[in-house]
């Protein structure tokens, strides 16, 4: 079902035009490289250095809040100060958000990628601690398409506050709230959409949750979609994907129109995953789930075709993330600590168990992150003090075992 409303979407209008202007797809294989034909100054960003390759790094955070960057290119490591002791950590590929349960601290890693559609720009800047977004209870953070423009959404379950942060201000080194609105406390989402946001709220009478489009000042619209038990949101090239207990809602902004499209899970199929994940911006997302008969697998959601696809597994999966835009390529973690690779619906490789049993306890799983880029997966093992770099295309080979000086109790892969 689709729901439409007209609203002002200044950022949503301007950015796609700018991106299209510098990222027109070549018509033939012998067309010039877009990067080679860019005008002088194309891609320049004040306060940043454009680099020739992704500035990939691990931002490690200890349980007490000490943070550091481990450069994946040269192996160098540097401390970048302390934050409030986190319970959870999230990232958009540049900023790292540490949720203490009493606010969210924002760390700028100083490394990011700008996706121009048919080519990419890579940047580095000085890392910095930007401060704290006040709030109460567990926070859900949703990044936007760009770290230098648009917005980032934060929803605090304890206070019911939805906050929209200005990404241009974050890039400049400060925290600026574009709006803050309060709803009945619940586990919800606030996610950027165009110049505004999609924010969850409880239906009248305390029923199931629904999603509502808000404009850039936080004023509510009449555009809503049901979303029982919202479980998080992800910004993709094909739209904003909000995961719900019975499916997903895809939100798009085209010109001045915002649309919410409900995509239910197939009837009689596996339960909804706890989360969906994939490579930054890609429209394919995956999440581990359980079928009604108790068997395990992962859901693959395509935000372009608005379709769910079930990938069965003989192992019990606890995490899954989509690698790319096709081939049903998934990297997953099972309950023994093994990383398993799937393609075209079948398992093609697996590692030996990599995690200590202590890391697989339910209470410890919030610390575990499984992140993929174009050719590598990264899995932190807090009890061992290591991060495994896995070449999932080469029979799930362990490419490197990294031992950061600042313990990888939490890890965010940045520069993506």
mmCIF file of C-alpha atoms in Angstrom:
data_model
loop_
_atom_site.group_PDB
_atom_site.id
_atom_site.type_symbol
_atom_site.label_atom_id
_atom_site.label_comp_id
_atom_site.label_asym_id
_atom_site.label_seq_id
_atom_site.Cartn_x
_atom_site.Cartn_y
_atom_site.Cartn_z
ATOM 1 C CA UNK A 1 0.000 0.000 0.000
ATOM 2 C CA UNK A 2 1.282 3.487 -0.860
ATOM 3 C CA UNK A 3 0.605 6.733 0.998
ATOM 4 C CA UNK A 4 1.452 10.124 -0.554
ATOM 5 C CA UNK A 5 1.680 13.669 0.726
ATOM 6 C CA UNK A 6 3.050 16.926 -0.635
ATOM 7 C CA UNK A 7 5.626 18.693 1.513
ATOM 8 C CA UNK A 8 8.676 20.899 1.169
ATOM 9 C CA UNK A 9 11.771 18.758 0.567
ATOM 10 C CA UNK A 10 14.522 21.281 -0.058
ATOM 11 C CA UNK A 11 17.432 18.917 0.576
ATOM 12 C CA UNK A 12 15.700 16.017 -1.136
ATOM 13 C CA UNK A 13 15.227 18.117 -4.261
ATOM 14 C CA UNK A 14 18.616 19.756 -4.420
ATOM 15 C CA UNK A 15 20.924 16.802 -3.715
ATOM 16 C CA UNK A 16 19.620 14.319 -6.329
ATOM 17 C CA UNK A 17 19.986 17.044 -8.989
ATOM 18 C CA UNK A 18 23.537 17.782 -7.869
ATOM 19 C CA UNK A 19 24.431 14.114 -7.819
ATOM 20 C CA UNK A 20 22.941 13.501 -11.244
ATOM 21 C CA UNK A 21 24.885 16.437 -12.651
ATOM 22 C CA UNK A 22 28.223 14.963 -11.616
ATOM 23 C CA UNK A 23 27.353 11.258 -11.940
ATOM 24 C CA UNK A 24 25.722 10.717 -15.313
ATOM 25 C CA UNK A 25 26.159 7.049 -16.285
ATOM 26 C CA UNK A 26 28.411 6.387 -19.309
ATOM 27 C CA UNK A 27 26.473 5.162 -22.308
ATOM 28 C CA UNK A 28 29.073 2.718 -23.574
ATOM 29 C CA UNK A 29 31.993 0.715 -22.247
ATOM 30 C CA UNK A 30 34.499 2.987 -24.025
ATOM 31 C CA UNK A 31 33.088 6.141 -22.449
ATOM 32 C CA UNK A 32 35.628 8.142 -20.438
ATOM 33 C CA UNK A 33 36.076 7.501 -16.750
ATOM 34 C CA UNK A 34 33.834 9.978 -14.897
ATOM 35 C CA UNK A 35 36.633 10.772 -12.464
ATOM 36 C CA UNK A 36 38.937 11.590 -15.398
ATOM 37 C CA UNK A 37 36.480 14.102 -16.919
ATOM 38 C CA UNK A 38 35.419 15.916 -13.750
ATOM 39 C CA UNK A 39 35.733 19.716 -13.778
ATOM 40 C CA UNK A 40 38.377 21.343 -11.612
ATOM 41 C CA UNK A 41 37.243 21.453 -8.001
ATOM 42 C CA UNK A 42 34.624 18.743 -8.457
ATOM 43 C CA UNK A 43 34.224 16.936 -5.148
ATOM 44 C CA UNK A 44 36.099 19.530 -3.119
ATOM 45 C CA UNK A 45 34.892 19.720 0.502
ATOM 46 C CA UNK A 46 36.111 22.432 2.846
ATOM 47 C CA UNK A 47 38.158 21.126 5.738
ATOM 48 C CA UNK A 48 38.814 17.741 4.119
ATOM 49 C CA UNK A 49 41.458 16.152 1.917
ATOM 50 C CA UNK A 50 40.309 14.112 -1.054
ATOM 51 C CA UNK A 51 42.124 10.778 -1.201
ATOM 52 C CA UNK A 52 42.767 8.241 -3.955
ATOM 53 C CA UNK A 53 41.235 5.291 -2.085
ATOM 54 C CA UNK A 54 38.849 4.622 0.806
ATOM 55 C CA UNK A 55 40.389 5.633 4.131
ATOM 56 C CA UNK A 56 39.152 2.519 5.910
ATOM 57 C CA UNK A 57 39.759 2.291 9.626
ATOM 58 C CA UNK A 58 38.441 0.580 12.721
ATOM 59 C CA UNK A 59 37.116 2.909 15.389
ATOM 60 C CA UNK A 60 37.364 0.879 18.572
ATOM 61 C CA UNK A 61 35.544 1.721 21.781
ATOM 62 C CA UNK A 62 36.107 0.109 25.164
ATOM 63 C CA UNK A 63 33.361 -0.575 27.679
ATOM 64 C CA UNK A 64 34.627 2.411 29.684
ATOM 65 C CA UNK A 65 34.462 4.730 26.664
ATOM 66 C CA UNK A 66 38.094 5.001 25.499
ATOM 67 C CA UNK A 67 38.209 5.410 21.711
ATOM 68 C CA UNK A 68 40.893 4.969 19.065
ATOM 69 C CA UNK A 69 41.343 4.670 15.308
ATOM 70 C CA UNK A 70 43.230 1.759 13.738
ATOM 71 C CA UNK A 71 44.151 2.581 10.136
ATOM 72 C CA UNK A 72 43.480 -0.447 7.936
ATOM 73 C CA UNK A 73 45.812 0.867 5.229
ATOM 74 C CA UNK A 74 49.031 1.443 7.177
ATOM 75 C CA UNK A 75 48.290 -0.204 10.532
ATOM 76 C CA UNK A 76 48.790 2.983 12.529
ATOM 77 C CA UNK A 77 46.717 3.569 15.640
ATOM 78 C CA UNK A 78 45.844 6.749 17.507
ATOM 79 C CA UNK A 79 43.762 7.557 20.564
ATOM 80 C CA UNK A 80 40.934 10.043 20.007
ATOM 81 C CA UNK A 81 39.740 10.577 23.563
ATOM 82 C CA UNK A 82 36.942 9.243 25.701
ATOM 83 C CA UNK A 83 33.143 9.221 25.556
ATOM 84 C CA UNK A 84 30.469 8.205 28.042
ATOM 85 C CA UNK A 85 30.639 4.452 28.649
ATOM 86 C CA UNK A 86 28.473 3.007 25.877
ATOM 87 C CA UNK A 87 25.906 0.239 25.962
ATOM 88 C CA UNK A 88 25.645 0.199 22.160
ATOM 89 C CA UNK A 89 27.509 1.732 19.229
ATOM 90 C CA UNK A 90 26.249 2.603 15.744
ATOM 91 C CA UNK A 91 27.816 4.224 12.674
ATOM 92 C CA UNK A 92 26.882 5.658 9.283
ATOM 93 C CA UNK A 93 30.391 4.989 7.962
ATOM 94 C CA UNK A 94 31.830 8.281 9.239
ATOM 95 C CA UNK A 95 30.234 9.330 12.520
ATOM 96 C CA UNK A 96 30.140 6.879 15.405
ATOM 97 C CA UNK A 97 27.296 7.164 17.889
ATOM 98 C CA UNK A 98 27.873 5.830 21.403
ATOM 99 C CA UNK A 99 24.636 5.172 23.286
ATOM 100 C CA UNK A 100 25.112 5.275 27.054
ATOM 101 C CA UNK A 101 21.402 4.955 27.856
ATOM 102 C CA UNK A 102 21.473 8.584 29.029
ATOM 103 C CA UNK A 103 22.405 10.275 25.771
ATOM 104 C CA UNK A 104 24.326 9.671 22.553
ATOM 105 C CA UNK A 105 27.908 10.852 22.073
ATOM 106 C CA UNK A 106 29.008 11.646 18.520
ATOM 107 C CA UNK A 107 32.530 10.903 17.310
ATOM 108 C CA UNK A 108 33.695 12.124 13.902
ATOM 109 C CA UNK A 109 36.160 9.543 12.591
ATOM 110 C CA UNK A 110 37.397 11.971 9.928
ATOM 111 C CA UNK A 111 37.102 9.321 7.195
ATOM 112 C CA UNK A 112 34.247 8.874 4.740
ATOM 113 C CA UNK A 113 33.164 8.030 1.193
ATOM 114 C CA UNK A 114 30.857 10.097 -1.007
ATOM 115 C CA UNK A 115 28.811 7.917 -3.357
ATOM 116 C CA UNK A 116 28.189 9.728 -6.657
ATOM 117 C CA UNK A 117 26.306 6.825 -8.233
ATOM 118 C CA UNK A 118 28.778 5.812 -10.950
ATOM 119 C CA UNK A 119 31.911 6.755 -9.029
ATOM 120 C CA UNK A 120 33.074 7.578 -5.524
ATOM 121 C CA UNK A 121 35.057 10.252 -3.715
ATOM 122 C CA UNK A 122 37.127 9.446 -0.624
ATOM 123 C CA UNK A 123 37.960 11.908 2.130
ATOM 124 C CA UNK A 124 39.998 12.324 5.280
ATOM 125 C CA UNK A 125 39.905 15.000 7.982
ATOM 126 C CA UNK A 126 40.969 15.358 11.575
ATOM 127 C CA UNK A 127 38.927 13.081 13.894
ATOM 128 C CA UNK A 128 37.099 14.753 16.756
ATOM 129 C CA UNK A 129 34.706 14.236 19.630
ATOM 130 C CA UNK A 130 31.662 16.388 18.852
ATOM 131 C CA UNK A 131 29.646 16.153 22.054
ATOM 132 C CA UNK A 132 26.455 14.528 23.319
ATOM 133 C CA UNK A 133 22.824 14.475 22.213
ATOM 134 C CA UNK A 134 20.760 14.457 25.403
ATOM 135 C CA UNK A 135 18.096 11.781 25.821
ATOM 136 C CA UNK A 136 16.826 8.981 28.002
ATOM 137 C CA UNK A 137 16.802 5.256 27.344
ATOM 138 C CA UNK A 138 18.107 3.129 24.490
ATOM 139 C CA UNK A 139 18.701 5.153 21.334
ATOM 140 C CA UNK A 140 18.117 4.145 17.717
ATOM 141 C CA UNK A 141 20.259 6.101 15.247
ATOM 142 C CA UNK A 142 19.645 6.349 11.481
ATOM 143 C CA UNK A 143 22.166 8.066 9.225
ATOM 144 C CA UNK A 144 21.428 9.805 5.939
ATOM 145 C CA UNK A 145 22.887 9.428 2.473
ATOM 146 C CA UNK A 146 25.615 12.042 3.020
ATOM 147 C CA UNK A 147 27.714 12.855 6.059
ATOM 148 C CA UNK A 148 28.223 16.466 4.960
ATOM 149 C CA UNK A 149 24.581 17.382 4.214
ATOM 150 C CA UNK A 150 21.079 16.252 5.077
ATOM 151 C CA UNK A 151 20.307 14.822 8.491
ATOM 152 C CA UNK A 152 20.732 12.032 11.028
ATOM 153 C CA UNK A 153 17.826 10.785 13.138
ATOM 154 C CA UNK A 154 17.944 9.713 16.794
ATOM 155 C CA UNK A 155 15.035 8.214 18.743
ATOM 156 C CA UNK A 156 15.209 7.744 22.522
ATOM 157 C CA UNK A 157 12.980 4.903 23.780
ATOM 158 C CA UNK A 158 12.880 6.065 27.387
ATOM 159 C CA UNK A 159 11.770 9.645 26.763
ATOM 160 C CA UNK A 160 10.048 9.137 23.400
ATOM 161 C CA UNK A 161 12.077 11.997 21.922
ATOM 162 C CA UNK A 162 12.829 12.099 18.206
ATOM 163 C CA UNK A 163 15.771 14.320 17.264
ATOM 164 C CA UNK A 164 16.874 15.328 13.772
ATOM 165 C CA UNK A 165 20.543 16.386 13.624
ATOM 166 C CA UNK A 166 22.027 18.661 10.963
ATOM 167 C CA UNK A 167 24.804 16.768 9.127
ATOM 168 C CA UNK A 168 26.385 19.944 7.745
ATOM 169 C CA UNK A 169 26.836 21.088 11.340
ATOM 170 C CA UNK A 170 28.317 17.723 12.325
ATOM 171 C CA UNK A 171 30.769 18.052 9.453
ATOM 172 C CA UNK A 172 31.691 21.526 10.746
ATOM 173 C CA UNK A 173 32.293 20.115 14.232
ATOM 174 C CA UNK A 174 29.125 20.937 16.176
ATOM 175 C CA UNK A 175 25.834 19.305 17.130
ATOM 176 C CA UNK A 176 22.778 21.219 15.886
ATOM 177 C CA UNK A 177 19.262 19.864 16.329
ATOM 178 C CA UNK A 178 16.996 20.692 13.413
ATOM 179 C CA UNK A 179 14.066 19.600 15.551
ATOM 180 C CA UNK A 180 13.214 17.649 18.681
ATOM 181 C CA UNK A 181 9.687 16.305 19.192
ATOM 182 C CA UNK A 182 8.294 14.092 21.935
ATOM 183 C CA UNK A 183 6.049 11.076 21.472
ATOM 184 C CA UNK A 184 4.752 8.438 23.891
ATOM 185 C CA UNK A 185 7.857 6.473 24.962
ATOM 186 C CA UNK A 186 8.410 3.281 22.973
ATOM 187 C CA UNK A 187 11.157 1.531 21.039
ATOM 188 C CA UNK A 188 10.961 3.531 17.844
ATOM 189 C CA UNK A 189 12.746 5.217 14.968
ATOM 190 C CA UNK A 190 13.507 8.705 13.700
ATOM 191 C CA UNK A 191 15.010 8.562 10.237
ATOM 192 C CA UNK A 192 15.888 11.298 7.739
ATOM 193 C CA UNK A 193 13.768 11.640 4.602
ATOM 194 C CA UNK A 194 14.371 14.578 2.279
ATOM 195 C CA UNK A 195 14.275 17.763 4.336
ATOM 196 C CA UNK A 196 12.261 16.075 7.082
ATOM 197 C CA UNK A 197 12.011 12.691 8.715
ATOM 198 C CA UNK A 198 9.971 9.570 9.291
ATOM 199 C CA UNK A 199 9.167 9.167 12.993
ATOM 200 C CA UNK A 200 7.348 6.329 14.748
ATOM 201 C CA UNK A 201 4.543 6.905 17.235
ATOM 202 C CA UNK A 202 2.025 4.792 19.089
ATOM 203 C CA UNK A 203 -1.444 4.722 17.598
ATOM 204 C CA UNK A 204 -4.291 6.382 19.515
ATOM 205 C CA UNK A 205 -5.368 4.288 22.491
ATOM 206 C CA UNK A 206 -1.902 2.780 22.922
ATOM 207 C CA UNK A 207 -2.211 0.363 20.012
ATOM 208 C CA UNK A 208 0.454 -0.712 17.563
ATOM 209 C CA UNK A 209 3.011 1.758 16.251
ATOM 210 C CA UNK A 210 2.780 3.681 13.029
ATOM 211 C CA UNK A 211 5.185 5.802 10.998
ATOM 212 C CA UNK A 212 4.495 9.443 10.196
ATOM 213 C CA UNK A 213 6.260 11.882 7.862
ATOM 214 C CA UNK A 214 7.401 15.121 9.538
ATOM 215 C CA UNK A 215 8.667 18.210 7.749
ATOM 216 C CA UNK A 216 12.004 19.882 8.410
ATOM 217 C CA UNK A 217 10.679 21.788 11.418
ATOM 218 C CA UNK A 218 9.127 18.696 13.007
ATOM 219 C CA UNK A 219 5.536 19.462 11.996
ATOM 220 C CA UNK A 220 3.538 16.258 11.415
ATOM 221 C CA UNK A 221 1.845 15.411 8.135
ATOM 222 C CA UNK A 222 -1.119 13.180 7.432
ATOM 223 C CA UNK A 223 1.074 10.598 5.688
ATOM 224 C CA UNK A 224 1.334 7.469 7.826
ATOM 225 C CA UNK A 225 1.919 3.742 7.517
ATOM 226 C CA UNK A 226 1.397 0.997 10.068
ATOM 227 C CA UNK A 227 4.601 -0.461 11.496
ATOM 228 C CA UNK A 228 4.151 -2.652 14.522
ATOM 229 C CA UNK A 229 7.312 -2.892 16.657
ATOM 230 C CA UNK A 230 9.661 -0.706 14.551
ATOM 231 C CA UNK A 231 13.109 -2.287 14.735
ATOM 232 C CA UNK A 232 15.352 0.214 13.010
ATOM 233 C CA UNK A 233 15.803 1.996 9.701
ATOM 234 C CA UNK A 234 18.421 2.037 6.936
ATOM 235 C CA UNK A 235 19.031 4.645 4.238
ATOM 236 C CA UNK A 236 19.603 3.048 0.818
ATOM 237 C CA UNK A 237 19.897 4.291 -2.753
ATOM 238 C CA UNK A 238 16.350 3.044 -3.353
ATOM 239 C CA UNK A 239 14.820 4.729 -0.309
ATOM 240 C CA UNK A 240 14.622 4.611 3.454
ATOM 241 C CA UNK A 241 13.813 1.095 4.735
ATOM 242 C CA UNK A 242 12.090 0.775 8.123
ATOM 243 C CA UNK A 243 11.934 -2.751 9.556
ATOM 244 C CA UNK A 244 8.698 -3.739 11.306
ATOM 245 C CA UNK A 245 7.435 -6.878 13.050
ATOM 246 C CA UNK A 246 5.482 -7.962 9.975
ATOM 247 C CA UNK A 247 7.561 -6.578 7.115
ATOM 248 C CA UNK A 248 9.078 -3.294 6.020
ATOM 249 C CA UNK A 249 8.034 0.182 4.994
ATOM 250 C CA UNK A 250 10.007 1.890 2.217
ATOM 251 C CA UNK A 251 9.923 5.688 2.312
ATOM 252 C CA UNK A 252 10.902 7.762 -0.706
ATOM 253 C CA UNK A 253 10.884 11.466 -1.552
ATOM 254 C CA UNK A 254 10.449 12.360 -5.222
ATOM 255 C CA UNK A 255 10.390 16.079 -5.856
ATOM 256 C CA UNK A 256 7.867 17.402 -3.344
ATOM 257 C CA UNK A 257 6.094 14.096 -2.756
ATOM 258 C CA UNK A 258 6.863 11.701 0.097
ATOM 259 C CA UNK A 259 5.648 8.117 -0.283
ATOM 260 C CA UNK A 260 5.443 5.297 2.269
ATOM 261 C CA UNK A 261 5.114 1.822 0.771
ATOM 262 C CA UNK A 262 4.301 -1.176 2.958
ATOM 263 C CA UNK A 263 6.005 -4.464 2.011
ATOM 264 C CA UNK A 264 4.688 -7.292 4.223
ATOM 265 C CA UNK A 265 6.591 -10.487 4.851
ATOM 266 C CA UNK A 266 5.280 -13.483 2.866
ATOM 267 C CA UNK A 267 2.351 -15.153 4.614
ATOM 268 C CA UNK A 268 3.357 -18.281 6.536
ATOM 269 C CA UNK A 269 7.048 -17.543 6.164
ATOM 270 C CA UNK A 270 9.786 -16.946 8.694
ATOM 271 C CA UNK A 271 9.445 -14.358 11.416
ATOM 272 C CA UNK A 272 10.858 -10.876 10.926
ATOM 273 C CA UNK A 273 14.562 -10.424 11.665
ATOM 274 C CA UNK A 274 15.682 -8.328 14.607
ATOM 275 C CA UNK A 275 17.600 -6.070 12.226
ATOM 276 C CA UNK A 276 18.497 -5.601 8.572
ATOM 277 C CA UNK A 277 21.989 -4.714 7.403
ATOM 278 C CA UNK A 278 24.049 -4.363 4.252
ATOM 279 C CA UNK A 279 26.818 -2.411 2.584
ATOM 280 C CA UNK A 280 26.479 1.335 2.988
ATOM 281 C CA UNK A 281 23.736 2.711 0.738
ATOM 282 C CA UNK A 282 23.104 -0.531 -1.137
ATOM 283 C CA UNK A 283 19.435 -1.453 -1.704
ATOM 284 C CA UNK A 284 19.849 -5.087 -0.624
ATOM 285 C CA UNK A 285 19.603 -5.767 3.109
ATOM 286 C CA UNK A 286 19.736 -9.027 5.053
ATOM 287 C CA UNK A 287 18.782 -10.187 8.524
ATOM 288 C CA UNK A 288 18.937 -13.472 10.429
ATOM 289 C CA UNK A 289 15.554 -14.967 11.301
ATOM 290 C CA UNK A 290 13.759 -18.115 12.401
ATOM 291 C CA UNK A 291 11.069 -20.013 10.496
ATOM 292 C CA UNK A 292 7.860 -21.247 12.181
ATOM 293 C CA UNK A 293 9.292 -24.785 12.316
ATOM 294 C CA UNK A 294 12.339 -23.523 14.220
ATOM 295 C CA UNK A 295 14.755 -23.705 11.314
ATOM 296 C CA UNK A 296 17.137 -20.832 10.653
ATOM 297 C CA UNK A 297 18.074 -18.657 7.752
ATOM 298 C CA UNK A 298 18.125 -15.058 6.633
ATOM 299 C CA UNK A 299 15.691 -12.736 4.950
ATOM 300 C CA UNK A 300 17.020 -10.777 1.975
ATOM 301 C CA UNK A 301 15.084 -7.578 1.295
ATOM 302 C CA UNK A 302 15.376 -5.713 -2.018
ATOM 303 C CA UNK A 303 14.367 -2.068 -1.640
ATOM 304 C CA UNK A 304 14.243 -1.651 -5.427
ATOM 305 C CA UNK A 305 11.867 -4.490 -6.284
ATOM 306 C CA UNK A 306 10.122 -4.335 -2.874
ATOM 307 C CA UNK A 307 10.554 -8.075 -2.404
ATOM 308 C CA UNK A 308 11.544 -10.490 0.371
ATOM 309 C CA UNK A 309 13.562 -13.641 -0.337
ATOM 310 C CA UNK A 310 14.229 -16.392 2.218
ATOM 311 C CA UNK A 311 17.689 -18.015 2.323
ATOM 312 C CA UNK A 312 17.645 -21.182 4.431
ATOM 313 C CA UNK A 313 20.625 -22.286 6.516
ATOM 314 C CA UNK A 314 21.549 -25.552 8.201
ATOM 315 C CA UNK A 315 23.208 -23.503 10.949
ATOM 316 C CA UNK A 316 21.504 -21.220 13.446
ATOM 317 C CA UNK A 317 22.264 -17.694 12.272
ATOM 318 C CA UNK A 318 22.380 -14.776 14.692
ATOM 319 C CA UNK A 319 23.519 -12.021 12.288
ATOM 320 C CA UNK A 320 23.379 -11.539 8.525
ATOM 321 C CA UNK A 321 24.361 -8.711 6.207
ATOM 322 C CA UNK A 322 24.006 -8.303 2.440
ATOM 323 C CA UNK A 323 27.166 -7.796 0.406
ATOM 324 C CA UNK A 324 26.021 -6.222 -2.850
ATOM 325 C CA UNK A 325 23.292 -5.514 -5.315
ATOM 326 C CA UNK A 326 22.829 -8.991 -6.801
ATOM 327 C CA UNK A 327 23.618 -12.711 -6.528
ATOM 328 C CA UNK A 328 21.848 -12.990 -3.146
ATOM 329 C CA UNK A 329 25.294 -12.562 -1.598
ATOM 330 C CA UNK A 330 25.132 -12.694 2.205
ATOM 331 C CA UNK A 331 27.698 -12.903 5.003
ATOM 332 C CA UNK A 332 26.330 -14.289 8.282
ATOM 333 C CA UNK A 333 27.411 -15.217 11.798
ATOM 334 C CA UNK A 334 26.104 -18.398 13.415
ATOM 335 C CA UNK A 335 25.635 -19.308 17.060
ATOM 336 C CA UNK A 336 28.978 -21.140 17.199
ATOM 337 C CA UNK A 337 30.874 -17.999 16.178
ATOM 338 C CA UNK A 338 31.508 -19.111 12.589
ATOM 339 C CA UNK A 339 31.170 -16.698 9.686
ATOM 340 C CA UNK A 340 29.241 -18.216 6.782
ATOM 341 C CA UNK A 341 29.018 -16.975 3.195
ATOM 342 C CA UNK A 342 25.983 -17.508 0.961
ATOM 343 C CA UNK A 343 25.491 -16.836 -2.724
ATOM 344 C CA UNK A 344 22.488 -17.592 -4.931
ATOM 345 C CA UNK A 345 20.696 -19.194 -1.992
ATOM 346 C CA UNK A 346 23.435 -21.674 -1.041
ATOM 347 C CA UNK A 347 26.268 -21.669 1.471
ATOM 348 C CA UNK A 348 29.608 -21.499 -0.325
ATOM 349 C CA UNK A 349 32.146 -21.057 2.499
ATOM 350 C CA UNK A 350 32.533 -20.875 6.267
ATOM 351 C CA UNK A 351 35.214 -20.117 8.825
ATOM 352 C CA UNK A 352 36.006 -22.123 11.917
ATOM 353 C CA UNK A 353 34.378 -20.729 15.085
ATOM 354 C CA UNK A 354 36.035 -17.377 15.783
ATOM 355 C CA UNK A 355 34.321 -16.123 18.943
ATOM 356 C CA UNK A 356 34.714 -17.076 22.577
ATOM 357 C CA UNK A 357 31.556 -18.477 24.115
ATOM 358 C CA UNK A 358 31.396 -15.428 26.376
ATOM 359 C CA UNK A 359 30.809 -13.233 23.303
ATOM 360 C CA UNK A 360 27.897 -15.414 22.208
ATOM 361 C CA UNK A 361 25.904 -14.968 25.392
ATOM 362 C CA UNK A 362 22.716 -13.000 24.826
ATOM 363 C CA UNK A 363 23.829 -10.146 27.067
ATOM 364 C CA UNK A 364 27.102 -9.775 25.141
ATOM 365 C CA UNK A 365 25.741 -9.805 21.575
ATOM 366 C CA UNK A 366 25.164 -6.031 21.513
ATOM 367 C CA UNK A 367 28.945 -5.636 21.385
ATOM 368 C CA UNK A 368 29.385 -7.847 18.318
ATOM 369 C CA UNK A 369 29.476 -6.199 14.895
ATOM 370 C CA UNK A 370 29.702 -7.919 11.509
ATOM 371 C CA UNK A 371 30.454 -5.358 8.796
ATOM 372 C CA UNK A 372 31.124 -5.873 5.082
ATOM 373 C CA UNK A 373 32.642 -3.729 2.377
ATOM 374 C CA UNK A 374 33.309 -4.630 -1.254
ATOM 375 C CA UNK A 375 35.764 -7.433 -0.500
ATOM 376 C CA UNK A 376 36.176 -7.893 3.248
ATOM 377 C CA UNK A 377 34.109 -8.615 6.335
ATOM 378 C CA UNK A 378 35.102 -7.441 9.821
ATOM 379 C CA UNK A 379 34.083 -9.244 13.007
ATOM 380 C CA UNK A 380 35.143 -8.138 16.471
ATOM 381 C CA UNK A 381 35.814 -10.673 19.214
ATOM 382 C CA UNK A 382 35.770 -8.659 22.468
ATOM 383 C CA UNK A 383 36.722 -11.534 24.767
ATOM 384 C CA UNK A 384 39.816 -12.191 22.650
ATOM 385 C CA UNK A 385 40.646 -8.522 22.071
ATOM 386 C CA UNK A 386 40.822 -9.067 18.315
ATOM 387 C CA UNK A 387 39.108 -8.126 15.073
ATOM 388 C CA UNK A 388 39.044 -10.635 12.232
ATOM 389 C CA UNK A 389 39.335 -9.399 8.646
ATOM 390 C CA UNK A 390 37.745 -12.026 6.409
ATOM 391 C CA UNK A 391 38.094 -12.349 2.637
ATOM 392 C CA UNK A 392 34.606 -13.711 2.012
ATOM 393 C CA UNK A 393 35.241 -14.136 -1.734
ATOM 394 C CA UNK A 394 38.252 -16.381 -1.106
ATOM 395 C CA UNK A 395 36.667 -19.301 0.728
ATOM 396 C CA UNK A 396 36.104 -17.142 3.835
ATOM 397 C CA UNK A 397 39.852 -16.861 4.378
ATOM 398 C CA UNK A 398 41.073 -15.013 7.472
ATOM 399 C CA UNK A 399 43.071 -12.249 5.783
ATOM 400 C CA UNK A 400 44.254 -10.582 9.001
ATOM 401 C CA UNK A 401 43.812 -10.942 12.733
ATOM 402 C CA UNK A 402 43.994 -7.429 14.132
ATOM 403 C CA UNK A 403 44.820 -6.737 17.792
ATOM 404 C CA UNK A 404 44.103 -3.057 18.528
ATOM 405 C CA UNK A 405 45.842 -1.479 21.504
ATOM 406 C CA UNK A 406 42.473 0.010 22.504
ATOM 407 C CA UNK A 407 40.277 -3.015 23.164
ATOM 408 C CA UNK A 408 37.653 -3.645 20.456
ATOM 409 C CA UNK A 409 34.789 -4.091 22.919
ATOM 410 C CA UNK A 410 32.788 -2.201 20.286
ATOM 411 C CA UNK A 411 33.962 -1.651 16.706
ATOM 412 C CA UNK A 412 32.785 0.570 13.866
ATOM 413 C CA UNK A 413 34.282 0.297 10.385
ATOM 414 C CA UNK A 414 34.639 3.853 9.072
ATOM 415 C CA UNK A 415 35.714 5.422 5.799
ATOM 416 C CA UNK A 416 32.921 3.605 3.986
#
